[in-house]
Coordinates of C-alpha atoms in Angstrom, one line a residue:
Chain A
M268 CA -9.6 13.4 -29.1
T269 CA -9.6 9.8 -28.4
A270 CA -11.2 8.0 -25.5
P271 CA -9.7 8.5 -22.3
I272 CA -9.9 5.1 -21.4
E273 CA -10.3 2.1 -24.0
A274 CA -9.8 -1.6 -23.5
E275 CA -10.2 -4.6 -26.0
G276 CA -10.9 -7.9 -24.8
L277 CA -8.9 -7.6 -21.6
V278 CA -8.3 -10.5 -19.4
R279 CA -6.2 -11.3 -16.7
R280 CA -5.8 -14.9 -15.0
F281 CA -4.3 -15.9 -11.7
G282 CA -3.6 -19.5 -12.2
D283 CA -6.8 -21.1 -13.1
L284 CA -8.8 -18.4 -11.8
V285 CA -10.0 -16.1 -14.5
A286 CA -10.6 -12.7 -12.7
V287 CA -11.0 -10.8 -15.8
D288 CA -12.1 -12.5 -19.0
G289 CA -12.5 -10.5 -21.8
V290 CA -13.5 -6.9 -20.8
D291 CA -14.3 -4.3 -23.6
L292 CA -14.7 -0.6 -22.9
E293 CA -14.9 2.9 -24.1
V294 CA -14.8 5.6 -22.0
Q295 CA -15.8 8.9 -23.5
P296 CA -13.6 12.7 -22.1
A297 CA -15.5 13.9 -19.1
E298 CA -17.3 11.2 -18.5
V299 CA -18.0 9.3 -15.3
F300 CA -18.3 5.8 -16.0
G301 CA -19.1 3.2 -13.2
F302 CA -18.5 0.2 -12.8
L303 CA -20.4 -1.8 -10.9
G304 CA -20.3 -5.5 -9.7
P305 CA -20.4 -7.8 -6.8
N306 CA -17.0 -8.4 -4.6
G307 CA -15.1 -10.4 -6.7
A308 CA -16.6 -9.7 -10.0
G309 CA -13.4 -8.5 -11.5
K310 CA -13.7 -4.6 -10.8
S311 CA -10.6 -4.0 -8.8
T312 CA -8.3 -6.5 -10.9
T313 CA -9.7 -4.3 -14.2
V314 CA -8.3 -1.2 -12.4
R315 CA -5.3 -2.3 -11.7
M316 CA -4.5 -3.6 -15.0
L317 CA -5.9 0.2 -16.5
T318 CA -3.6 2.0 -14.1
T319 CA -0.4 0.1 -14.8
L320 CA 0.0 -1.9 -11.2
L321 CA -0.8 -5.5 -13.2
K322 CA -0.1 -6.5 -16.6
P323 CA -3.2 -8.1 -18.5
T324 CA -3.0 -11.9 -19.8
A325 CA -4.3 -10.9 -23.1
G326 CA -6.0 -8.2 -24.4
R327 CA -4.9 -4.0 -24.6
A328 CA -5.9 -1.2 -23.1
R329 CA -5.0 2.5 -23.6
V330 CA -5.6 5.4 -20.7
A331 CA -5.1 8.9 -21.6
G332 CA -3.9 7.9 -25.4
F333 CA -1.5 5.6 -23.9
D334 CA -1.0 1.7 -24.0
V335 CA -1.1 0.3 -20.5
V336 CA 1.6 -1.9 -21.1
R337 CA 4.3 -0.5 -23.3
E338 CA 3.4 3.2 -22.5
A339 CA 3.4 2.5 -18.4
G340 CA 5.2 5.5 -17.9
R341 CA 3.2 8.0 -19.4
V342 CA -0.2 6.5 -18.4
R343 CA 0.8 7.0 -15.0
R344 CA 1.7 10.5 -15.3
A345 CA -1.5 11.6 -16.8
I346 CA -3.5 9.2 -14.1
G347 CA -4.8 9.8 -10.7
V348 CA -5.4 7.0 -8.6
A349 CA -7.3 6.1 -5.2
L350 CA -7.4 2.5 -4.6
Q351 CA -9.6 0.7 -2.1
D352 CA -9.2 0.9 1.4
A353 CA -7.3 4.7 1.0
A354 CA -3.8 3.3 1.5
I355 CA -2.0 6.6 3.6
D356 CA 1.1 6.4 5.8
P357 CA -1.0 7.2 9.5
L358 CA 2.5 8.8 10.8
M359 CA 2.0 11.4 8.3
T360 CA 0.4 14.9 7.8
G361 CA -2.3 15.6 5.6
T362 CA 0.2 18.4 4.4
E363 CA 2.9 16.3 4.4
L364 CA 1.3 13.6 2.4
L365 CA 0.1 15.6 -0.5
R366 CA 3.8 17.2 -0.7
L367 CA 5.2 13.7 -0.7
Q368 CA 2.7 13.1 -3.6
A369 CA 3.6 16.4 -5.4
V370 CA 7.2 15.0 -5.5
L371 CA 6.5 11.9 -7.0
H372 CA 5.1 13.7 -9.9
G373 CA 7.6 15.7 -10.0
I374 CA 6.0 19.1 -9.7
P375 CA 8.5 21.5 -7.9
R376 CA 7.6 22.6 -4.1
R377 CA 6.6 26.1 -4.7
H378 CA 3.8 24.9 -7.0
A379 CA 3.2 21.9 -4.5
D380 CA 2.5 23.8 -1.5
R381 CA 0.1 26.2 -2.7
R382 CA -1.5 23.1 -5.0
G383 CA -1.3 21.1 -1.7
A384 CA -3.6 23.8 0.6
E385 CA -6.1 24.3 -2.2
L386 CA -6.6 20.8 -2.1
L387 CA -7.2 20.3 1.2
E388 CA -9.1 23.0 0.8
R389 CA -11.2 21.6 -1.7
V390 CA -12.0 18.6 0.2
G391 CA -12.6 20.0 3.5
L392 CA -9.6 18.9 5.3
T393 CA -8.2 22.4 6.0
A394 CA -8.0 22.4 9.8
A395 CA -6.6 18.6 9.9
A396 CA -3.9 19.5 7.4
D397 CA -1.3 19.2 10.1
R398 CA -3.1 16.2 12.3
R399 CA -1.1 12.8 11.4
V400 CA -3.4 10.6 9.1
G401 CA -3.8 8.2 11.6
T402 CA -6.3 10.2 13.9
Y403 CA -8.4 10.7 10.9
S404 CA -12.1 9.6 10.2
G405 CA -13.0 6.9 7.4
G406 CA -14.4 10.1 5.8
M407 CA -11.3 12.2 6.2
R408 CA -9.0 9.7 4.8
R409 CA -11.0 8.9 1.7
R410 CA -11.6 13.1 1.0
L411 CA -7.4 12.8 1.7
D412 CA -7.0 9.8 -0.5
L413 CA -9.0 11.7 -3.4
A414 CA -7.1 15.0 -2.6
L415 CA -4.0 13.1 -3.0
S416 CA -4.7 11.9 -6.9
L417 CA -5.3 15.3 -7.7
V418 CA -2.5 16.5 -7.0
H419 CA -1.1 16.6 -10.7
E420 CA -4.6 17.4 -12.3
P421 CA -4.7 14.3 -13.8
E422 CA -6.6 14.1 -17.4
V423 CA -8.3 10.8 -16.0
L424 CA -9.3 9.5 -12.4
F425 CA -9.8 6.0 -11.2
L426 CA -11.5 5.6 -7.9
D427 CA -11.8 2.3 -6.5
E428 CA -14.9 1.8 -4.4
P429 CA -14.3 5.1 -3.1
T430 CA -17.3 4.8 -0.4
T431 CA -17.0 1.2 0.5
G432 CA -17.2 0.9 4.5
L433 CA -18.1 4.9 4.9
D434 CA -21.3 6.6 6.7
P435 CA -24.1 7.5 4.7
M436 CA -23.2 11.5 5.3
S437 CA -19.3 10.9 4.3
R438 CA -20.8 8.9 1.5
V439 CA -22.8 11.8 0.3
A440 CA -20.0 14.4 0.4
L441 CA -17.6 12.3 -1.7
W442 CA -20.2 12.3 -4.1
E443 CA -20.3 15.8 -4.5
E444 CA -16.7 15.8 -4.7
V445 CA -16.5 13.8 -7.7
R446 CA -19.3 15.4 -9.2
A447 CA -17.8 19.0 -8.8
L448 CA -14.3 17.6 -10.2
N449 CA -15.9 16.1 -13.1
Q450 CA -18.2 19.4 -14.0
E451 CA -15.6 21.7 -13.1
R452 CA -12.5 20.3 -14.9
G453 CA -13.7 17.8 -17.1
T454 CA -12.1 15.3 -15.1
T455 CA -13.0 11.6 -17.1
V456 CA -13.7 9.5 -13.8
L457 CA -13.9 5.4 -13.4
L458 CA -15.2 4.4 -10.3
T459 CA -15.3 1.1 -9.0
T460 CA -18.5 0.4 -6.5
Q461 CA -20.7 -2.2 -5.7
Y462 CA -23.6 0.4 -4.6
L463 CA -26.7 0.4 -6.5
E464 CA -27.0 3.8 -5.5
E465 CA -24.1 5.3 -5.8
A466 CA -23.4 3.8 -9.4
D467 CA -27.1 5.4 -10.2
Q468 CA -26.1 9.1 -8.4
L469 CA -22.4 9.6 -9.9
A470 CA -22.6 7.6 -13.7
G471 CA -23.3 8.9 -16.8
R472 CA -22.9 5.5 -18.0
I473 CA -22.3 2.0 -16.1
A474 CA -20.7 -1.2 -16.6
I475 CA -21.9 -4.4 -14.8
I476 CA -19.6 -6.8 -14.4
D477 CA -20.1 -10.3 -13.2
Y478 CA -17.5 -13.1 -12.9
G479 CA -15.2 -11.2 -15.0
R480 CA -17.6 -10.1 -17.9
I481 CA -19.1 -7.1 -18.8
V482 CA -23.4 -8.2 -18.8
R483 CA -24.7 -4.9 -19.5
Q484 CA -23.5 -1.5 -20.6
G485 CA -25.4 2.0 -21.0
E486 CA -26.9 5.0 -19.3
P487 CA -28.8 3.7 -16.2
R488 CA -32.0 4.7 -17.4
A489 CA -31.6 3.1 -20.7
L490 CA -30.6 -0.1 -18.9
K491 CA -33.5 0.2 -16.3
S492 CA -35.7 0.8 -19.3
E493 CA -34.8 -2.1 -21.1
V494 CA -36.1 -4.1 -18.2
G495 CA -39.4 -2.8 -18.4
A496 CA -42.1 -3.3 -16.4
P497 CA -41.9 -2.3 -12.8
T498 CA -41.3 -5.1 -10.3
L499 CA -43.8 -6.8 -8.0
L500 CA -42.6 -7.8 -4.7
L501 CA -44.4 -9.8 -2.1
A502 CA -43.1 -11.2 1.0
V503 CA -44.8 -14.5 1.9
D504 CA -44.7 -17.1 4.3
E505 CA -42.5 -20.2 3.0
A506 CA -45.6 -22.3 2.8
H507 CA -46.8 -19.8 0.5
H508 CA -44.3 -19.4 -1.3
A509 CA -45.2 -21.7 -4.3
A510 CA -48.7 -21.0 -4.6
A511 CA -47.6 -17.1 -4.8
V512 CA -45.4 -17.9 -8.1
A513 CA -48.6 -19.9 -9.5
A514 CA -51.3 -17.0 -8.6
L515 CA -48.8 -14.3 -10.3
A516 CA -48.0 -16.7 -13.0
G517 CA -50.0 -15.0 -15.5
F518 CA -49.1 -10.9 -14.3
G519 CA -45.4 -11.4 -16.0
E520 CA -42.0 -13.1 -15.9
E521 CA -41.1 -14.0 -12.4
R522 CA -37.7 -12.3 -11.4
P523 CA -34.9 -13.3 -9.1
A524 CA -35.8 -12.4 -5.6
G525 CA -34.3 -13.2 -2.4
P526 CA -35.1 -15.7 0.3
G527 CA -39.2 -15.7 1.5
E528 CA -39.9 -12.9 -1.4
V529 CA -41.8 -13.5 -4.8
A530 CA -40.8 -11.0 -7.6
I531 CA -42.8 -10.4 -10.5
G532 CA -42.2 -8.2 -13.9
L533 CA -45.7 -6.7 -13.5
E534 CA -47.0 -6.4 -17.2
G535 CA -49.3 -3.3 -17.2
G536 CA -47.6 -1.7 -14.4
A537 CA -49.3 0.1 -11.5
A538 CA -52.7 -0.2 -13.1
R539 CA -52.5 -4.4 -12.6
V540 CA -51.8 -4.0 -9.0
P541 CA -55.6 -4.8 -8.1
D542 CA -55.7 -7.9 -10.2
A543 CA -52.7 -8.7 -8.8
V544 CA -54.1 -8.6 -5.4
R545 CA -57.5 -9.8 -5.8
A546 CA -55.1 -13.1 -7.9
L547 CA -53.5 -14.0 -4.2
D548 CA -56.5 -13.4 -2.1
A549 CA -58.7 -15.9 -4.7
A550 CA -55.6 -18.2 -4.3
G551 CA -55.8 -17.6 -0.1
I552 CA -52.3 -16.6 0.3
S553 CA -51.4 -14.1 3.3
V554 CA -48.9 -11.3 2.0
N555 CA -46.8 -10.3 4.5
H556 CA -45.6 -6.9 2.4
M557 CA -45.8 -6.4 -0.8
E558 CA -44.2 -3.2 -2.9
L559 CA -44.5 -2.0 -6.6
N560 CA -40.9 -0.9 -7.9
Q561 CA -40.0 1.1 -10.6
P562 CA -36.7 -0.5 -12.4
S563 CA -33.7 0.0 -10.6
L564 CA -30.2 -1.3 -11.8
D565 CA -30.7 -4.4 -9.3
D566 CA -33.2 -5.1 -11.7
V567 CA -30.8 -4.8 -14.5
F568 CA -28.5 -6.7 -12.3
A569 CA -31.0 -9.6 -11.9
E570 CA -32.1 -9.9 -15.0
A571 CA -28.1 -9.8 -16.2
T572 CA -27.0 -12.2 -13.9
G573 CA -30.2 -14.0 -12.2
R574 CA -29.5 -12.9 -9.1
R575 CA -29.7 -9.9 -6.8
L576 CA -27.0 -7.3 -6.0
E577 CA -28.8 -5.6 -3.0
G578 CA -28.0 -7.2 0.3
A579 CA -25.8 -9.9 -1.1
E580 CA -22.9 -6.8 -0.2
E581 CA -20.3 -7.7 2.7
P582 CA -20.8 -6.1 5.7
A583 CA -19.4 -2.3 5.4
G584 CA -15.4 -1.9 5.6
G585 CA -15.2 -5.7 4.9
G586 CA -13.2 -4.6 2.0
G587 CA -11.7 -7.6 1.4
T588 CA -8.6 -8.1 -1.2
P589 CA -9.4 -7.7 -4.9
A590 CA -9.5 -9.9 -8.0
A591 CA -7.6 -13.1 -6.1
T592 CA -10.3 -13.7 -3.9
G593 CA -12.0 -14.2 -7.0
G594 CA -15.9 -15.4 -7.2
Chain B
M247 CA 2.8 25.1 -14.7
T248 CA 5.3 25.9 -17.3
T249 CA 7.1 23.2 -20.0
V250 CA 10.3 24.2 -19.0
A251 CA 9.6 24.1 -15.0
L252 CA 8.4 20.5 -16.0
L253 CA 11.2 19.8 -18.0
R254 CA 13.0 20.7 -15.2
A255 CA 11.5 19.1 -12.7
H256 CA 11.7 15.7 -14.4
R257 CA 15.3 16.0 -14.5
R258 CA 16.1 16.0 -11.0
Q259 CA 13.2 14.0 -10.1
P260 CA 14.8 10.6 -9.3
L261 CA 17.0 12.4 -6.9
L262 CA 14.2 14.4 -5.1
Q263 CA 11.8 11.8 -4.9
A264 CA 14.4 9.5 -3.3
L265 CA 14.9 12.3 -1.0
V266 CA 11.4 12.6 0.1
L267 CA 11.0 8.8 0.4
S268 CA 14.0 8.7 3.0
R269 CA 12.4 11.9 4.9
R270 CA 9.4 9.9 5.2
S271 CA 11.4 6.8 6.4
V272 CA 13.2 9.1 9.2
V273 CA 10.1 11.2 10.4
A274 CA 8.5 7.7 10.7
L275 CA 11.0 6.8 13.2
L276 CA 11.5 9.9 14.9
R277 CA 7.4 9.8 15.4
Q278 CA 7.4 6.1 16.2
P279 CA 10.1 5.9 19.3
T280 CA 8.4 2.3 20.3
V281 CA 10.2 0.9 16.4
W282 CA 13.7 1.9 18.1
I283 CA 14.4 2.1 21.4
P284 CA 13.8 -1.2 22.3
S285 CA 17.2 -1.9 19.7
M286 CA 18.8 0.4 22.2
F287 CA 17.4 -1.1 25.2
F288 CA 18.2 -5.1 24.7
P289 CA 21.9 -4.7 23.7
L290 CA 22.7 -2.3 26.8
F291 CA 21.1 -4.6 28.8
F292 CA 23.0 -7.5 27.3
T293 CA 26.2 -5.3 27.6
A294 CA 25.6 -4.7 31.5
L295 CA 24.5 -8.2 32.0
N296 CA 28.1 -9.6 30.0
S297 CA 30.2 -6.7 31.3
A298 CA 29.3 -7.6 35.3
A299 CA 29.3 -11.5 34.4
F300 CA 32.6 -11.7 32.5
Q301 CA 34.6 -8.9 33.7
R302 CA 37.2 -11.3 34.8
A303 CA 37.7 -12.8 31.6
T304 CA 39.8 -10.6 31.1
N305 CA 42.8 -11.5 33.0
L306 CA 42.6 -14.8 30.8
P307 CA 46.0 -14.8 29.1
G308 CA 46.0 -14.4 25.6
F309 CA 42.5 -12.0 26.0
P310 CA 42.8 -8.5 24.1
P311 CA 44.7 -6.0 26.6
F312 CA 41.3 -4.5 27.5
D313 CA 40.6 -2.5 30.7
S314 CA 37.2 -3.7 31.0
F315 CA 34.7 -6.1 29.5
L316 CA 32.8 -3.2 28.9
D317 CA 35.5 -1.9 26.5
F318 CA 35.7 -5.2 24.5
L319 CA 31.8 -5.2 24.4
V320 CA 31.9 -2.1 22.8
P321 CA 31.1 -2.6 18.6
A322 CA 29.2 -6.0 19.7
T323 CA 26.8 -3.4 21.3
I324 CA 26.6 -1.1 18.3
L325 CA 26.2 -4.2 16.3
Q326 CA 23.4 -6.0 18.0
G327 CA 21.5 -2.6 18.0
V328 CA 21.7 -2.5 14.2
I329 CA 20.3 -5.8 13.7
F330 CA 17.4 -4.6 16.0
G331 CA 17.0 -1.5 14.3
A332 CA 17.6 -1.8 10.3
I333 CA 15.3 -4.6 10.0
S334 CA 12.6 -2.3 11.1
A335 CA 13.2 -1.2 7.2
G336 CA 12.4 -4.5 6.5
T337 CA 8.6 -4.3 8.4
E338 CA 8.0 -1.1 7.1
M339 CA 8.3 -1.7 3.8
A340 CA 6.3 -4.9 4.0
T341 CA 3.9 -2.8 5.6
D342 CA 3.2 -0.1 2.7
I343 CA 3.0 -3.2 0.7
E344 CA 0.0 -4.4 3.2
N345 CA -1.7 -1.3 3.5
G346 CA -1.5 -0.2 -0.3
F347 CA 1.1 2.5 0.2
F348 CA 3.4 0.6 -2.1
D349 CA 0.6 0.6 -4.8
R350 CA 0.0 4.2 -4.7
L351 CA 3.9 4.7 -4.9
I352 CA 4.0 2.2 -7.9
S353 CA 0.8 3.8 -9.3
S354 CA 2.8 7.3 -9.7
P355 CA 5.8 7.7 -12.0
V356 CA 8.4 7.5 -9.2
S357 CA 11.5 6.3 -10.0
R358 CA 11.3 2.4 -8.9
I359 CA 15.0 3.0 -7.6
S360 CA 14.2 5.5 -5.2
I361 CA 11.6 3.3 -3.4
L362 CA 14.7 1.3 -2.1
V363 CA 16.6 4.3 -1.4
G364 CA 14.3 5.7 0.6
R365 CA 14.0 2.8 2.7
L366 CA 17.6 1.8 3.2
A367 CA 18.6 5.7 3.6
G368 CA 16.1 5.9 6.7
A369 CA 18.1 2.7 7.9
A370 CA 21.4 4.0 7.5
A371 CA 20.7 7.0 9.2
L372 CA 19.1 5.0 12.4
G373 CA 22.6 3.3 12.4
G374 CA 25.1 6.3 12.2
A375 CA 22.5 7.5 15.3
Q376 CA 22.4 4.1 17.2
A377 CA 26.1 4.4 17.2
V378 CA 26.6 7.8 18.2
L379 CA 23.8 6.6 21.3
F380 CA 25.9 4.1 22.2
V381 CA 28.9 5.6 22.6
L382 CA 27.5 8.8 24.6
I383 CA 25.8 6.1 26.8
L384 CA 28.5 4.0 27.3
L385 CA 30.9 6.8 28.5
P386 CA 29.5 7.4 31.7
F387 CA 30.1 3.8 32.8
G388 CA 33.6 3.8 32.0
A389 CA 34.1 3.2 28.2
S390 CA 37.5 4.3 26.7
I391 CA 37.3 5.3 23.3
G392 CA 40.9 4.8 21.8
G393 CA 41.5 7.0 19.0
G394 CA 38.7 9.6 20.1
A395 CA 36.4 11.2 17.5
V396 CA 38.2 9.6 14.6
T397 CA 37.3 6.1 15.9
V398 CA 33.9 7.5 16.7
A399 CA 33.4 8.4 12.9
V400 CA 34.4 5.1 11.7
L401 CA 32.0 3.5 14.2
V402 CA 29.2 5.7 13.0
A403 CA 30.1 4.8 9.2
T404 CA 30.1 1.2 9.7
A405 CA 26.8 1.1 11.7
M406 CA 25.5 3.4 8.8
L407 CA 26.7 0.8 6.0
L408 CA 25.5 -2.1 8.1
G409 CA 22.2 0.0 8.8
V410 CA 21.8 -0.5 4.9
G411 CA 23.5 -4.3 4.7
I412 CA 20.7 -5.3 7.6
G413 CA 18.3 -3.1 6.1
G414 CA 18.5 -4.4 2.8
F415 CA 18.4 -8.1 3.8
G416 CA 14.9 -7.0 5.7
V417 CA 13.5 -4.8 2.4
A418 CA 14.4 -7.8 0.1
L419 CA 12.6 -10.5 2.4
A420 CA 9.9 -7.5 2.4
L421 CA 9.4 -7.4 -1.1
R422 CA 9.8 -11.3 -1.8
T423 CA 7.0 -12.0 0.8
G424 CA 4.9 -8.9 1.1
S425 CA 4.6 -9.7 4.9
A426 CA 6.1 -8.0 8.1
E427 CA 6.0 -11.3 10.0
A428 CA 8.0 -12.9 7.5
V429 CA 10.7 -10.0 8.3
Q430 CA 10.4 -10.4 11.6
G431 CA 10.8 -14.3 11.6
S432 CA 14.4 -13.7 10.0
F433 CA 15.6 -12.2 12.8
P434 CA 16.9 -15.2 14.6
L435 CA 19.2 -15.8 11.5
L436 CA 20.8 -12.6 11.7
F437 CA 21.8 -13.1 15.5
V438 CA 23.1 -16.8 14.9
T439 CA 25.1 -14.7 12.3
L440 CA 26.0 -12.6 15.3
F441 CA 26.7 -15.2 17.7
L442 CA 29.0 -17.2 15.5
S443 CA 31.3 -14.9 15.6
S444 CA 34.0 -13.5 17.7
A445 CA 31.7 -10.4 19.0
F446 CA 31.5 -11.5 22.6
F447 CA 34.5 -13.6 23.2
P448 CA 38.0 -13.4 21.5
R449 CA 38.7 -15.5 18.8
G450 CA 42.1 -16.4 20.1
L451 CA 40.2 -18.0 23.3
M452 CA 37.8 -20.3 20.8
T453 CA 38.9 -24.0 20.5
G454 CA 37.4 -26.4 17.4
W455 CA 34.7 -25.7 14.9
Y456 CA 33.6 -22.9 17.1
Q457 CA 36.9 -20.9 16.6
T458 CA 36.6 -21.9 12.7
V459 CA 33.2 -20.6 12.1
A460 CA 33.9 -17.6 13.7
G461 CA 37.5 -17.0 11.7
V462 CA 35.4 -17.5 8.3
N463 CA 32.3 -15.1 9.4
P464 CA 33.5 -11.5 8.2
V465 CA 31.4 -10.2 10.9
S466 CA 34.5 -11.3 13.2
W467 CA 36.9 -9.6 11.2
M468 CA 34.6 -6.4 11.1
I469 CA 34.5 -6.6 15.0
E470 CA 38.2 -7.4 15.7
A471 CA 39.4 -4.2 14.1
Q472 CA 36.6 -2.0 15.4
R473 CA 38.1 -3.6 19.1
R474 CA 41.8 -2.8 17.3
L475 CA 40.7 1.0 16.7
L476 CA 39.1 1.4 20.0
L477 CA 42.4 -0.2 22.0
E478 CA 45.1 1.2 20.4
G479 CA 44.0 4.4 17.9
F480 CA 43.3 4.7 14.3
A481 CA 44.7 2.8 11.8
A482 CA 44.1 3.3 8.4
T483 CA 43.9 -0.7 8.0
D484 CA 41.8 -1.2 10.6
A485 CA 39.6 1.2 9.4
A486 CA 39.1 -0.1 5.9
V487 CA 38.8 -3.7 7.0
A488 CA 35.5 -2.5 9.5
V489 CA 34.3 -0.5 6.9
A490 CA 34.7 -3.0 4.4
V491 CA 33.2 -5.7 5.5
A492 CA 30.1 -3.7 6.2
A493 CA 29.9 -2.2 3.0
G494 CA 30.5 -5.8 1.5
I495 CA 27.5 -7.4 3.5
G496 CA 25.4 -3.6 2.2
V497 CA 26.1 -4.6 -1.4
V498 CA 25.2 -8.2 -0.9
S499 CA 22.2 -7.4 0.1
V500 CA 21.2 -4.0 -1.7
G501 CA 21.7 -6.3 -4.6
A502 CA 19.1 -8.9 -3.6
S503 CA 16.9 -6.3 -2.7
L504 CA 16.9 -4.8 -6.4
L505 CA 16.5 -8.4 -7.6
A506 CA 13.2 -8.8 -5.6
L507 CA 12.0 -5.2 -6.1
R508 CA 12.3 -6.3 -9.7
R509 CA 10.5 -9.7 -8.9
R510 CA 8.0 -7.9 -7.5
L511 CA 7.4 -5.4 -10.0
A512 CA 7.7 -7.9 -12.8
E513 CA 3.8 -7.8 -12.7
A514 CA 3.5 -4.3 -13.2
P515 CA 4.5 -3.0 -17.0
A516 CA 8.0 -1.3 -16.5

């Protein structure tokens, strides 16, 4: 079996802006693949090309074995798509939207109604099935969006920022749904996210994308272990910042950190924390906060890009347009 | 699902898709009365105002022999209503584009034409319903319909075609701009076209450039044909002129919206 998603040298320009700058991907059957990156990194633009909404400027891609440009129609039959912001007609009910989606995919009515009811049950919306979607909460909309993308039992599912703007409970519920779907039916899932935890929790493999390029790719665990040493993170007063960096210089490489923070890749791990504390004390530095963190995807991101993803997220629900806003 | 069922489904697909999308447009109208109630209210308001103010104009020499100015205004009332109402096909299309529903449609294997058909069928249904409602509302106020049911049928058919014509214009703009505001902004243009016709006053009583412009405005030909139907009863030529003008507007604007759709989809592989 060929890979459900393959891309080679995928490029997309908008005028002078290069939103996607040579992306190579190979997603394996029945895999949940996470596409992690900050807003404007090119995640959505890549997904729009893979889902036949946008022509690539250069490169090629195959989804479910079909070329996304020359065989776009066959790609559309094989994929399920839930795009950013759950675009759902607020005037229609869940049942009606599922019925509509089924007809768009050429599923006969008698199959469609049964399938719709099953899917609503599955995403826990049976009670709300005949209510207008305009009355749904954000989490309910996303779950309906997921159900809609599954109507035709797609081989490959694209979820573009499925939980952006959701509360933690709804987020976890959606994760469970995606996980179950992948495990029960072997559906291949490509999801984009700006949340480290989401990529970590859901994805078997991830690609980190920044400025339109994939900067790291692999299993989260492997990527984290490549980072090596845990991160010693301190919060110090601004006046002590330079001195703290100097005092810890011998303990490992400095890593990107937020304002008022110092981060060091602590060689030798936890055993060296007392030494580090003594060094700081000897230099007369007062530490406001200290923690030792095992390598996280944020460290992977920081190591690859020189910036932190954590805390750099836009406020929840900021959504924003993909791609064209650039970054 | 079996292969046979799938194949059978594929053959009928474009038609079924157009049907469900049309249904969606109509359901949206029924669930959003605020979208079309103003399109009934304002024309009725203007008609009430004008028929009170200009009643004596019917006595002018050269005025068509209508009993009342209200009778004279029936076609213009319907046309105004359809203009107000059908443009919503454009704003709804723009809303679909703005909120991403359009992307949901085109990332599915939907027949592209059915997206247009769905919207325009909604506009046609609204136009027809408006014509019926206007006649029913104006009758108790003394409007007389020469030719009876046949004339009403012509009025309804014309209104449905005009719904497509004006809706198509709005849809074309929506597809080009992706903005509901831009569609609404085109509104005055439609009204200028209406005012530069003989919709509110007989051409024979106009003078100078106004008469010339109204004379070449196809809206005048349509309205005048409808008025003759109302005055003199059914005549095939008048019915044909009214329907042909509306259909002509429809052909032009559906053509424009097909081009606009192709342009919008140029970014998406065929």
